[in-house]
Amino acid sequence: MQTVSSLDPLRSALAALRTEGTIALVPTMGALHEGHLTLVREARRRARHVVVSIFVNPRQFGPNEDLDRYPRQLERDCQLLANEGVALVWAPGAAAMYPDGYATSISVTGVSESLCGAARPGHFDGVATVVAKLFNQVRPDVALFGEKDWQQLAVIRRMARDLDLTAPATEAILGVATVREADGLALSSRNAFLSSEQRAQAAALPRAMDQAIAALRGGEAQNHVLPRLVDALLAAGFSAVDYAEVRDAESLALALKHKDNSSRLFVAARIGATRLIDNKPV
Ligand code: PAF
């Protein structure tokens, strides 16, 4: 496995890989866990070679967010990726990604405005911008993202469609199902910030979501079910619930009536300084 941190060696390494077959890209911010490794394994099934990018993208963090404390562990991450048969790690520094004079941003309206976009202004502009750059730098045949960040996936697909991207084409931007701990908590690099007490409390999130989904499927109205979900999270030790909403899976418009398979429950809630998000089909 090769690790490169600037564009010229990246281009040479990619040219060599491309002579042997297709390339799958798994974009990450490092601090890899089983969820990322699941993406890598799926990527290996989809292409001859897997390229993983590791870049903690400053443009997707707001001024009061956790950029400084975001875990950085490149050596450990590379070891994990080598064990998974990854061909190439693209790990640029901030200056390689955003050199002096950098002035361009991509803004996707609509799908990026609700949910996390409302709570984190500018976040999805940062995501869309860095992912567009990663796509252009690597020009993969296929790219894989976790469904835990469902809204992110919707924003990236919208961008690819709107900008007529071909590498990858929109249909080759794949979502991979969320990987969960035994108690249902979705894997996330941010789980590492939880104390053991908070980690135990965090299991209330998927549990309360499952209860809410069962009630919605049973025909109970959202205006009863969703406030009960919020109360359950606050009672379990969450300090705040940013949102608990049912939205159309594709457009992310509010889905006031339950329609089979086309709507999802989205929740973001905080335990202390840590913000957890999750989504499930209703
Ligand atoms: O999901 C992530 O880890 C990041 O948002 C991504 C897609 C790598 C862009 O920085």
PDB file of C-alpha atoms and ligand atoms in Angstrom:
ATOM      1  CA  MET A   1       0.000   0.000   0.000  1.00  0.00           C
ATOM      2  CA  GLN A   2       1.274   3.449  -0.934  1.00  0.00           C
ATOM      3  CA  THR A   3       0.539   6.643   1.035  1.00  0.00           C
ATOM      4  CA  VAL A   4       0.877   9.990  -0.743  1.00  0.00           C
ATOM      5  CA  SER A   5       0.322  13.522   0.500  1.00  0.00           C
ATOM      6  CA  SER A   6       0.738  15.709  -2.593  1.00  0.00           C
ATOM      7  CA  LEU A   7      -0.846  15.803  -6.028  1.00  0.00           C
ATOM      8  CA  ASP A   8       2.020  14.762  -8.316  1.00  0.00           C
ATOM      9  CA  PRO A   9       2.708  11.439  -6.578  1.00  0.00           C
ATOM     10  CA  LEU A  10      -1.055  10.911  -6.342  1.00  0.00           C
ATOM     11  CA  ARG A  11      -1.401  11.268 -10.127  1.00  0.00           C
ATOM     12  CA  SER A  12       1.508   8.897 -10.824  1.00  0.00           C
ATOM     13  CA  ALA A  13       0.187   6.280  -8.406  1.00  0.00           C
ATOM     14  CA  LEU A  14      -3.324   6.517  -9.885  1.00  0.00           C
ATOM     15  CA  ALA A  15      -2.021   6.210 -13.452  1.00  0.00           C
ATOM     16  CA  ALA A  16      -0.254   2.976 -12.513  1.00  0.00           C
ATOM     17  CA  LEU A  17      -3.342   1.563 -10.760  1.00  0.00           C
ATOM     18  CA  ARG A  18      -5.603   2.513 -13.647  1.00  0.00           C
ATOM     19  CA  THR A  19      -3.617   0.388 -16.108  1.00  0.00           C
ATOM     20  CA  GLU A  20      -4.698  -2.610 -13.995  1.00  0.00           C
ATOM     21  CA  GLY A  21      -8.412  -1.852 -13.721  1.00  0.00           C
ATOM     22  CA  THR A  22     -11.132   0.139 -12.013  1.00  0.00           C
ATOM     23  CA  ILE A  23     -10.757   2.362  -8.951  1.00  0.00           C
ATOM     24  CA  ALA A  24     -13.099   2.817  -5.990  1.00  0.00           C
ATOM     25  CA  LEU A  25     -12.734   5.832  -3.706  1.00  0.00           C
ATOM     26  CA  VAL A  26     -13.675   5.840  -0.020  1.00  0.00           C
ATOM     27  CA  PRO A  27     -13.436   9.440   1.270  1.00  0.00           C
ATOM     28  CA  THR A  28     -12.822   9.675   5.041  1.00  0.00           C
ATOM     29  CA  MET A  29     -11.572  12.047   7.704  1.00  0.00           C
ATOM     30  CA  GLY A  30      -9.565   9.247   9.335  1.00  0.00           C
ATOM     31  CA  ALA A  31     -10.040   7.930  12.904  1.00  0.00           C
ATOM     32  CA  LEU A  32     -11.196   4.819  11.123  1.00  0.00           C
ATOM     33  CA  HIS A  33     -13.605   2.360  12.696  1.00  0.00           C
ATOM     34  CA  GLU A  34     -15.466  -0.729  11.580  1.00  0.00           C
ATOM     35  CA  GLY A  35     -17.946   1.451   9.646  1.00  0.00           C
ATOM     36  CA  HIS A  36     -15.140   2.742   7.408  1.00  0.00           C
ATOM     37  CA  LEU A  37     -13.674  -0.735   7.030  1.00  0.00           C
ATOM     38  CA  THR A  38     -17.087  -1.984   5.907  1.00  0.00           C
ATOM     39  CA  LEU A  39     -17.010   0.698   3.184  1.00  0.00           C
ATOM     40  CA  VAL A  40     -13.533  -0.451   2.164  1.00  0.00           C
ATOM     41  CA  ARG A  41     -14.643  -4.113   1.972  1.00  0.00           C
ATOM     42  CA  GLU A  42     -17.622  -3.162  -0.171  1.00  0.00           C
ATOM     43  CA  ALA A  43     -15.309  -1.005  -2.327  1.00  0.00           C
ATOM     44  CA  ARG A  44     -13.061  -4.017  -2.889  1.00  0.00           C
ATOM     45  CA  ARG A  45     -16.040  -5.942  -4.217  1.00  0.00           C
ATOM     46  CA  ARG A  46     -16.866  -3.078  -6.590  1.00  0.00           C
ATOM     47  CA  ALA A  47     -13.479  -2.278  -8.135  1.00  0.00           C
ATOM     48  CA  ARG A  48     -10.024  -3.681  -8.814  1.00  0.00           C
ATOM     49  CA  HIS A  49      -8.288  -1.136  -6.568  1.00  0.00           C
ATOM     50  CA  VAL A  50      -9.398   0.858  -3.540  1.00  0.00           C
ATOM     51  CA  VAL A  51      -8.151   4.372  -2.807  1.00  0.00           C
ATOM     52  CA  VAL A  52      -8.955   5.842   0.627  1.00  0.00           C
ATOM     53  CA  SER A  53      -8.624   9.564   1.249  1.00  0.00           C
ATOM     54  CA  ILE A  54      -7.895  10.783   4.767  1.00  0.00           C
ATOM     55  CA  PHE A  55      -8.353  14.511   5.219  1.00  0.00           C
ATOM     56  CA  VAL A  56      -9.851  16.339   8.197  1.00  0.00           C
ATOM     57  CA  ASN A  57     -11.539  19.030   6.139  1.00  0.00           C
ATOM     58  CA  PRO A  58     -11.466  22.361   8.008  1.00  0.00           C
ATOM     59  CA  ARG A  59     -14.109  23.846   5.675  1.00  0.00           C
ATOM     60  CA  GLN A  60     -16.855  21.591   6.996  1.00  0.00           C
ATOM     61  CA  PHE A  61     -16.353  22.572  10.661  1.00  0.00           C
ATOM     62  CA  GLY A  62     -18.009  25.679  12.088  1.00  0.00           C
ATOM     63  CA  PRO A  63     -16.113  28.088  14.376  1.00  0.00           C
ATOM     64  CA  ASN A  64     -17.422  26.440  17.560  1.00  0.00           C
ATOM     65  CA  GLU A  65     -17.184  22.859  16.363  1.00  0.00           C
ATOM     66  CA  ASP A  66     -14.701  20.117  17.156  1.00  0.00           C
ATOM     67  CA  LEU A  67     -12.025  20.568  14.424  1.00  0.00           C
ATOM     68  CA  ASP A  68      -9.186  20.798  16.949  1.00  0.00           C
ATOM     69  CA  ARG A  69     -10.253  17.810  18.981  1.00  0.00           C
ATOM     70  CA  TYR A  70     -11.198  15.665  15.972  1.00  0.00           C
ATOM     71  CA  PRO A  71      -9.080  12.491  16.377  1.00  0.00           C
ATOM     72  CA  ARG A  72      -6.038  12.245  14.069  1.00  0.00           C
ATOM     73  CA  GLN A  73      -4.253   8.881  13.924  1.00  0.00           C
ATOM     74  CA  LEU A  74      -2.781   8.474  10.448  1.00  0.00           C
ATOM     75  CA  GLU A  75      -0.306   5.722  11.297  1.00  0.00           C
ATOM     76  CA  ARG A  76      -2.933   3.513  12.920  1.00  0.00           C
ATOM     77  CA  ASP A  77      -5.403   4.240  10.085  1.00  0.00           C
ATOM     78  CA  CYS A  78      -2.824   3.252   7.438  1.00  0.00           C
ATOM     79  CA  GLN A  79      -2.117   0.005   9.262  1.00  0.00           C
ATOM     80  CA  LEU A  80      -5.832  -0.860   9.271  1.00  0.00           C
ATOM     81  CA  LEU A  81      -6.142  -0.006   5.568  1.00  0.00           C
ATOM     82  CA  ALA A  82      -3.070  -2.040   4.617  1.00  0.00           C
ATOM     83  CA  ASN A  83      -4.673  -5.037   6.357  1.00  0.00           C
ATOM     84  CA  GLU A  84      -7.787  -4.532   4.201  1.00  0.00           C
ATOM     85  CA  GLY A  85      -5.855  -4.631   0.928  1.00  0.00           C
ATOM     86  CA  VAL A  86      -6.198  -0.923   0.102  1.00  0.00           C
ATOM     87  CA  ALA A  87      -3.900   0.081  -2.773  1.00  0.00           C
ATOM     88  CA  LEU A  88      -3.419   3.781  -2.061  1.00  0.00           C
ATOM     89  CA  VAL A  89      -4.028   6.278   0.751  1.00  0.00           C
ATOM     90  CA  TRP A  90      -4.414   9.921  -0.274  1.00  0.00           C
ATOM     91  CA  ALA A  91      -3.612  11.963   2.828  1.00  0.00           C
ATOM     92  CA  PRO A  92      -3.050  15.587   1.797  1.00  0.00           C
ATOM     93  CA  GLY A  93      -2.258  18.343   4.268  1.00  0.00           C
ATOM     94  CA  ALA A  94      -4.495  21.433   4.371  1.00  0.00           C
ATOM     95  CA  ALA A  95      -2.018  23.384   2.193  1.00  0.00           C
ATOM     96  CA  ALA A  96      -2.160  20.745  -0.572  1.00  0.00           C
ATOM     97  CA  MET A  97      -5.959  20.845  -0.549  1.00  0.00           C
ATOM     98  CA  TYR A  98      -6.463  24.586  -0.094  1.00  0.00           C
ATOM     99  CA  PRO A  99      -3.276  26.347  -1.248  1.00  0.00           C
ATOM    100  CA  ASP A 100      -2.796  30.089  -0.737  1.00  0.00           C
ATOM    101  CA  GLY A 101      -5.319  32.017  -2.787  1.00  0.00           C
ATOM    102  CA  TYR A 102      -7.888  29.207  -2.784  1.00  0.00           C
ATOM    103  CA  ALA A 103     -11.264  30.900  -3.375  1.00  0.00           C
ATOM    104  CA  THR A 104     -13.889  28.422  -4.591  1.00  0.00           C
ATOM    105  CA  SER A 105     -16.833  26.895  -2.775  1.00  0.00           C
ATOM    106  CA  ILE A 106     -19.670  24.655  -3.939  1.00  0.00           C
ATOM    107  CA  SER A 107     -23.074  25.279  -2.442  1.00  0.00           C
ATOM    108  CA  VAL A 108     -25.929  22.819  -2.960  1.00  0.00           C
ATOM    109  CA  THR A 109     -29.281  24.369  -2.068  1.00  0.00           C
ATOM    110  CA  GLY A 110     -32.434  22.442  -1.096  1.00  0.00           C
ATOM    111  CA  VAL A 111     -31.247  19.115   0.320  1.00  0.00           C
ATOM    112  CA  SER A 112     -28.492  20.806   2.320  1.00  0.00           C
ATOM    113  CA  GLU A 113     -30.719  23.348   4.068  1.00  0.00           C
ATOM    114  CA  SER A 114     -32.682  21.293   6.601  1.00  0.00           C
ATOM    115  CA  LEU A 115     -31.543  18.907   9.377  1.00  0.00           C
ATOM    116  CA  CYS A 116     -27.761  19.215   9.938  1.00  0.00           C
ATOM    117  CA  GLY A 117     -27.569  22.020   7.376  1.00  0.00           C
ATOM    118  CA  ALA A 118     -29.829  24.196   9.531  1.00  0.00           C
ATOM    119  CA  ALA A 119     -27.861  23.469  12.710  1.00  0.00           C
ATOM    120  CA  ARG A 120     -24.423  23.710  11.047  1.00  0.00           C
ATOM    121  CA  PRO A 121     -24.410  26.631   8.573  1.00  0.00           C
ATOM    122  CA  GLY A 122     -21.777  26.152   5.855  1.00  0.00           C
ATOM    123  CA  HIS A 123     -21.117  22.530   6.777  1.00  0.00           C
ATOM    124  CA  PHE A 124     -22.441  21.031   3.531  1.00  0.00           C
ATOM    125  CA  ASP A 125     -20.714  23.688   1.404  1.00  0.00           C
ATOM    126  CA  GLY A 126     -17.490  22.429   2.973  1.00  0.00           C
ATOM    127  CA  VAL A 127     -18.434  18.802   2.332  1.00  0.00           C
ATOM    128  CA  ALA A 128     -19.524  19.401  -1.283  1.00  0.00           C
ATOM    129  CA  THR A 129     -16.383  21.410  -2.015  1.00  0.00           C
ATOM    130  CA  VAL A 130     -13.945  18.860  -0.642  1.00  0.00           C
ATOM    131  CA  VAL A 131     -15.757  15.893  -2.182  1.00  0.00           C
ATOM    132  CA  ALA A 132     -15.802  17.602  -5.604  1.00  0.00           C
ATOM    133  CA  LYS A 133     -12.052  18.127  -5.247  1.00  0.00           C
ATOM    134  CA  LEU A 134     -11.490  14.523  -4.173  1.00  0.00           C
ATOM    135  CA  PHE A 135     -13.554  13.272  -7.124  1.00  0.00           C
ATOM    136  CA  ASN A 136     -11.512  15.398  -9.546  1.00  0.00           C
ATOM    137  CA  GLN A 137      -8.204  14.417  -7.971  1.00  0.00           C
ATOM    138  CA  VAL A 138      -8.883  10.663  -7.988  1.00  0.00           C
ATOM    139  CA  ARG A 139     -11.489  10.358 -10.795  1.00  0.00           C
ATOM    140  CA  PRO A 140     -12.818   7.078  -9.397  1.00  0.00           C
ATOM    141  CA  ASP A 141     -15.170   4.689 -11.193  1.00  0.00           C
ATOM    142  CA  VAL A 142     -17.180   4.352  -7.997  1.00  0.00           C
ATOM    143  CA  ALA A 143     -17.272   6.158  -4.632  1.00  0.00           C
ATOM    144  CA  LEU A 144     -18.716   4.860  -1.370  1.00  0.00           C
ATOM    145  CA  PHE A 145     -20.215   6.731   1.590  1.00  0.00           C
ATOM    146  CA  GLY A 146     -21.893   5.582   4.799  1.00  0.00           C
ATOM    147  CA  GLU A 147     -25.662   5.912   5.054  1.00  0.00           C
ATOM    148  CA  LYS A 148     -25.276   7.168   8.629  1.00  0.00           C
ATOM    149  CA  ASP A 149     -24.603  10.541   6.989  1.00  0.00           C
ATOM    150  CA  TRP A 150     -27.700  10.231   4.809  1.00  0.00           C
ATOM    151  CA  GLN A 151     -28.050  13.953   4.181  1.00  0.00           C
ATOM    152  CA  GLN A 152     -24.392  14.170   3.164  1.00  0.00           C
ATOM    153  CA  LEU A 153     -24.980  11.405   0.618  1.00  0.00           C
ATOM    154  CA  ALA A 154     -28.048  13.251  -0.741  1.00  0.00           C
ATOM    155  CA  VAL A 155     -26.017  16.476  -1.065  1.00  0.00           C
ATOM    156  CA  ILE A 156     -23.156  14.703  -2.862  1.00  0.00           C
ATOM    157  CA  ARG A 157     -25.506  12.949  -5.293  1.00  0.00           C
ATOM    158  CA  ARG A 158     -27.301  16.227  -6.014  1.00  0.00           C
ATOM    159  CA  MET A 159     -23.964  17.950  -6.674  1.00  0.00           C
ATOM    160  CA  ALA A 160     -22.772  15.156  -8.987  1.00  0.00           C
ATOM    161  CA  ARG A 161     -26.043  15.275 -10.928  1.00  0.00           C
ATOM    162  CA  ASP A 162     -26.095  19.080 -11.154  1.00  0.00           C
ATOM    163  CA  LEU A 163     -22.455  19.388 -12.234  1.00  0.00           C
ATOM    164  CA  ASP A 164     -22.683  16.487 -14.728  1.00  0.00           C
ATOM    165  CA  LEU A 165     -19.836  14.722 -12.989  1.00  0.00           C
ATOM    166  CA  THR A 166     -18.684  11.550 -14.712  1.00  0.00           C
ATOM    167  CA  ALA A 167     -16.014  10.258 -12.371  1.00  0.00           C
ATOM    168  CA  PRO A 168     -17.907   8.973 -10.591  1.00  0.00           C
ATOM    169  CA  ALA A 169     -21.298   9.210 -12.297  1.00  0.00           C
ATOM    170  CA  THR A 170     -24.200   9.828  -9.902  1.00  0.00           C
ATOM    171  CA  GLU A 171     -25.302   6.168 -10.147  1.00  0.00           C
ATOM    172  CA  ALA A 172     -21.818   5.103  -9.052  1.00  0.00           C
ATOM    173  CA  ILE A 173     -22.035   7.093  -5.795  1.00  0.00           C
ATOM    174  CA  LEU A 174     -23.039   4.300  -3.456  1.00  0.00           C
ATOM    175  CA  GLY A 175     -24.452   4.359   0.057  1.00  0.00           C
ATOM    176  CA  VAL A 176     -23.503   1.557   2.438  1.00  0.00           C
ATOM    177  CA  ALA A 177     -25.768   0.594   5.353  1.00  0.00           C
ATOM    178  CA  THR A 178     -24.884   1.981   8.790  1.00  0.00           C
ATOM    179  CA  VAL A 179     -22.774  -0.315  10.967  1.00  0.00           C
ATOM    180  CA  ARG A 180     -24.001  -0.517  14.581  1.00  0.00           C
ATOM    181  CA  GLU A 181     -22.680  -1.630  17.949  1.00  0.00           C
ATOM    182  CA  ALA A 182     -24.449  -4.552  19.657  1.00  0.00           C
ATOM    183  CA  ASP A 183     -26.745  -2.097  21.505  1.00  0.00           C
ATOM    184  CA  GLY A 184     -27.699  -0.387  18.235  1.00  0.00           C
ATOM    185  CA  LEU A 185     -25.559   2.779  18.479  1.00  0.00           C
ATOM    186  CA  ALA A 186     -24.341   3.774  15.012  1.00  0.00           C
ATOM    187  CA  LEU A 187     -20.549   3.688  14.715  1.00  0.00           C
ATOM    188  CA  SER A 188     -19.012   7.154  14.513  1.00  0.00           C
ATOM    189  CA  SER A 189     -15.569   8.626  15.101  1.00  0.00           C
ATOM    190  CA  ARG A 190     -17.281  10.975  17.561  1.00  0.00           C
ATOM    191  CA  ASN A 191     -18.309   8.056  19.820  1.00  0.00           C
ATOM    192  CA  ALA A 192     -14.696   8.145  21.048  1.00  0.00           C
ATOM    193  CA  PHE A 193     -15.494  11.450  22.799  1.00  0.00           C
ATOM    194  CA  LEU A 194     -18.130   9.813  25.032  1.00  0.00           C
ATOM    195  CA  SER A 195     -17.299   8.915  28.645  1.00  0.00           C
ATOM    196  CA  SER A 196     -18.344   5.393  29.649  1.00  0.00           C
ATOM    197  CA  GLU A 197     -21.464   6.816  31.328  1.00  0.00           C
ATOM    198  CA  GLN A 198     -22.337   8.845  28.216  1.00  0.00           C
ATOM    199  CA  ARG A 199     -21.652   5.838  26.001  1.00  0.00           C
ATOM    200  CA  ALA A 200     -24.218   3.818  27.994  1.00  0.00           C
ATOM    201  CA  GLN A 201     -26.727   6.692  27.741  1.00  0.00           C
ATOM    202  CA  ALA A 202     -26.151   6.998  23.984  1.00  0.00           C
ATOM    203  CA  ALA A 203     -27.795   3.600  23.395  1.00  0.00           C
ATOM    204  CA  ALA A 204     -31.106   5.355  24.111  1.00  0.00           C
ATOM    205  CA  LEU A 205     -30.864   7.015  20.684  1.00  0.00           C
ATOM    206  CA  PRO A 206     -31.400   3.950  18.434  1.00  0.00           C
ATOM    207  CA  ARG A 207     -33.769   2.459  21.023  1.00  0.00           C
ATOM    208  CA  ALA A 208     -36.009   5.543  21.124  1.00  0.00           C
ATOM    209  CA  MET A 209     -35.890   5.752  17.318  1.00  0.00           C
ATOM    210  CA  ASP A 210     -37.016   2.121  16.980  1.00  0.00           C
ATOM    211  CA  GLN A 211     -39.905   2.782  19.385  1.00  0.00           C
ATOM    212  CA  ALA A 212     -40.910   5.887  17.443  1.00  0.00           C
ATOM    213  CA  ILE A 213     -40.789   4.030  14.125  1.00  0.00           C
ATOM    214  CA  ALA A 214     -42.935   1.213  15.521  1.00  0.00           C
ATOM    215  CA  ALA A 215     -45.490   3.784  16.702  1.00  0.00           C
ATOM    216  CA  LEU A 216     -45.492   5.596  13.325  1.00  0.00           C
ATOM    217  CA  ARG A 217     -45.906   2.314  11.465  1.00  0.00           C
ATOM    218  CA  GLY A 218     -48.760   1.518  13.834  1.00  0.00           C
ATOM    219  CA  GLY A 219     -50.498   4.670  12.627  1.00  0.00           C
ATOM    220  CA  GLU A 220     -49.793   7.021  15.548  1.00  0.00           C
ATOM    221  CA  ALA A 221     -49.469  10.690  14.562  1.00  0.00           C
ATOM    222  CA  GLN A 222     -46.028  12.320  14.281  1.00  0.00           C
ATOM    223  CA  ASN A 223     -47.083  15.160  16.597  1.00  0.00           C
ATOM    224  CA  HIS A 224     -47.451  12.592  19.398  1.00  0.00           C
ATOM    225  CA  VAL A 225     -44.574  10.296  18.510  1.00  0.00           C
ATOM    226  CA  LEU A 226     -41.790  12.827  17.893  1.00  0.00           C
ATOM    227  CA  PRO A 227     -42.169  14.845  21.141  1.00  0.00           C
ATOM    228  CA  ARG A 228     -42.214  11.515  23.026  1.00  0.00           C
ATOM    229  CA  LEU A 229     -38.947  10.571  21.297  1.00  0.00           C
ATOM    230  CA  VAL A 230     -37.385  13.890  22.351  1.00  0.00           C
ATOM    231  CA  ASP A 231     -38.573  13.398  25.962  1.00  0.00           C
ATOM    232  CA  ALA A 232     -37.136   9.855  26.027  1.00  0.00           C
ATOM    233  CA  LEU A 233     -33.727  11.133  24.905  1.00  0.00           C
ATOM    234  CA  LEU A 234     -33.670  13.971  27.440  1.00  0.00           C
ATOM    235  CA  ALA A 235     -34.733  11.554  30.203  1.00  0.00           C
ATOM    236  CA  ALA A 236     -31.922   9.171  29.176  1.00  0.00           C
ATOM    237  CA  GLY A 237     -29.253  11.856  29.689  1.00  0.00           C
ATOM    238  CA  PHE A 238     -29.036  13.669  26.332  1.00  0.00           C
ATOM    239  CA  SER A 239     -28.586  17.393  26.928  1.00  0.00           C
ATOM    240  CA  ALA A 240     -30.379  18.605  23.776  1.00  0.00           C
ATOM    241  CA  VAL A 241     -32.140  17.314  20.688  1.00  0.00           C
ATOM    242  CA  ASP A 242     -31.331  19.395  17.596  1.00  0.00           C
ATOM    243  CA  TYR A 243     -33.997  17.716  15.499  1.00  0.00           C
ATOM    244  CA  ALA A 244     -36.238  14.658  15.314  1.00  0.00           C
ATOM    245  CA  GLU A 245     -38.026  14.679  11.975  1.00  0.00           C
ATOM    246  CA  VAL A 246     -39.521  12.378   9.364  1.00  0.00           C
ATOM    247  CA  ARG A 247     -38.443  13.345   5.861  1.00  0.00           C
ATOM    248  CA  ASP A 248     -38.605  12.005   2.329  1.00  0.00           C
ATOM    249  CA  ALA A 249     -35.552   9.797   1.816  1.00  0.00           C
ATOM    250  CA  GLU A 250     -34.544  11.451  -1.450  1.00  0.00           C
ATOM    251  CA  SER A 251     -35.688  15.079  -1.465  1.00  0.00           C
ATOM    252  CA  LEU A 252     -35.432  15.394   2.339  1.00  0.00           C
ATOM    253  CA  ALA A 253     -38.693  17.367   2.281  1.00  0.00           C
ATOM    254  CA  LEU A 254     -40.795  16.938   5.426  1.00  0.00           C
ATOM    255  CA  ALA A 255     -42.898  13.772   5.104  1.00  0.00           C
ATOM    256  CA  LEU A 256     -45.965  14.542   7.135  1.00  0.00           C
ATOM    257  CA  LYS A 257     -47.734  11.329   6.168  1.00  0.00           C
ATOM    258  CA  HIS A 258     -46.080   7.922   6.451  1.00  0.00           C
ATOM    259  CA  LYS A 259     -45.435   6.324   3.044  1.00  0.00           C
ATOM    260  CA  ASP A 260     -43.819   2.882   2.882  1.00  0.00           C
ATOM    261  CA  ASN A 261     -40.053   2.869   2.306  1.00  0.00           C
ATOM    262  CA  SER A 262     -39.868   6.432   1.077  1.00  0.00           C
ATOM    263  CA  SER A 263     -39.486   8.252   4.388  1.00  0.00           C
ATOM    264  CA  ARG A 264     -36.854   8.163   7.116  1.00  0.00           C
ATOM    265  CA  LEU A 265     -36.625   9.304  10.703  1.00  0.00           C
ATOM    266  CA  PHE A 266     -33.664  11.659  11.247  1.00  0.00           C
ATOM    267  CA  VAL A 267     -32.384  12.589  14.712  1.00  0.00           C
ATOM    268  CA  ALA A 268     -29.481  14.694  15.969  1.00  0.00           C
ATOM    269  CA  ALA A 269     -28.949  14.923  19.725  1.00  0.00           C
ATOM    270  CA  ARG A 270     -26.191  16.030  22.048  1.00  0.00           C
ATOM    271  CA  ILE A 271     -24.638  14.358  25.047  1.00  0.00           C
ATOM    272  CA  GLY A 272     -22.439  16.961  26.702  1.00  0.00           C
ATOM    273  CA  ALA A 273     -20.265  18.429  23.925  1.00  0.00           C
ATOM    274  CA  THR A 274     -20.764  15.471  21.598  1.00  0.00           C
ATOM    275  CA  ARG A 275     -23.376  15.582  18.860  1.00  0.00           C
ATOM    276  CA  LEU A 276     -24.704  12.249  17.597  1.00  0.00           C
ATOM    277  CA  ILE A 277     -26.799  11.743  14.465  1.00  0.00           C
ATOM    278  CA  ASP A 278     -28.730   8.762  13.185  1.00  0.00           C
ATOM    279  CA  ASN A 279     -31.406   7.928  10.621  1.00  0.00           C
ATOM    280  CA  LYS A 280     -33.594   4.907   9.937  1.00  0.00           C
ATOM    281  CA  PRO A 281     -36.329   3.999   7.453  1.00  0.00           C
ATOM    282  CA  VAL A 282     -39.867   4.501   8.733  1.00  0.00           C
TER     283      VAL A 282
HETATM  284  O1  PAF B   1     -18.085  11.709   6.022  1.00  0.00           O
HETATM  285  C1  PAF B   1     -16.936  12.183   6.107  1.00  0.00           C
HETATM  286  O2  PAF B   1     -16.049  11.585   6.715  1.00  0.00           O
HETATM  287  C2  PAF B   1     -16.635  13.529   5.477  1.00  0.00           C
HETATM  288  O3  PAF B   1     -17.717  14.390   5.552  1.00  0.00           O
HETATM  289  C3  PAF B   1     -16.126  13.407   4.019  1.00  0.00           C
HETATM  290  C4  PAF B   1     -17.184  12.818   3.099  1.00  0.00           C
HETATM  291  C5  PAF B   1     -14.876  12.551   3.986  1.00  0.00           C
HETATM  292  C6  PAF B   1     -15.768  14.800   3.482  1.00  0.00           C
HETATM  293  O4  PAF B   1     -14.797  15.406   4.255  1.00  0.00           O
END
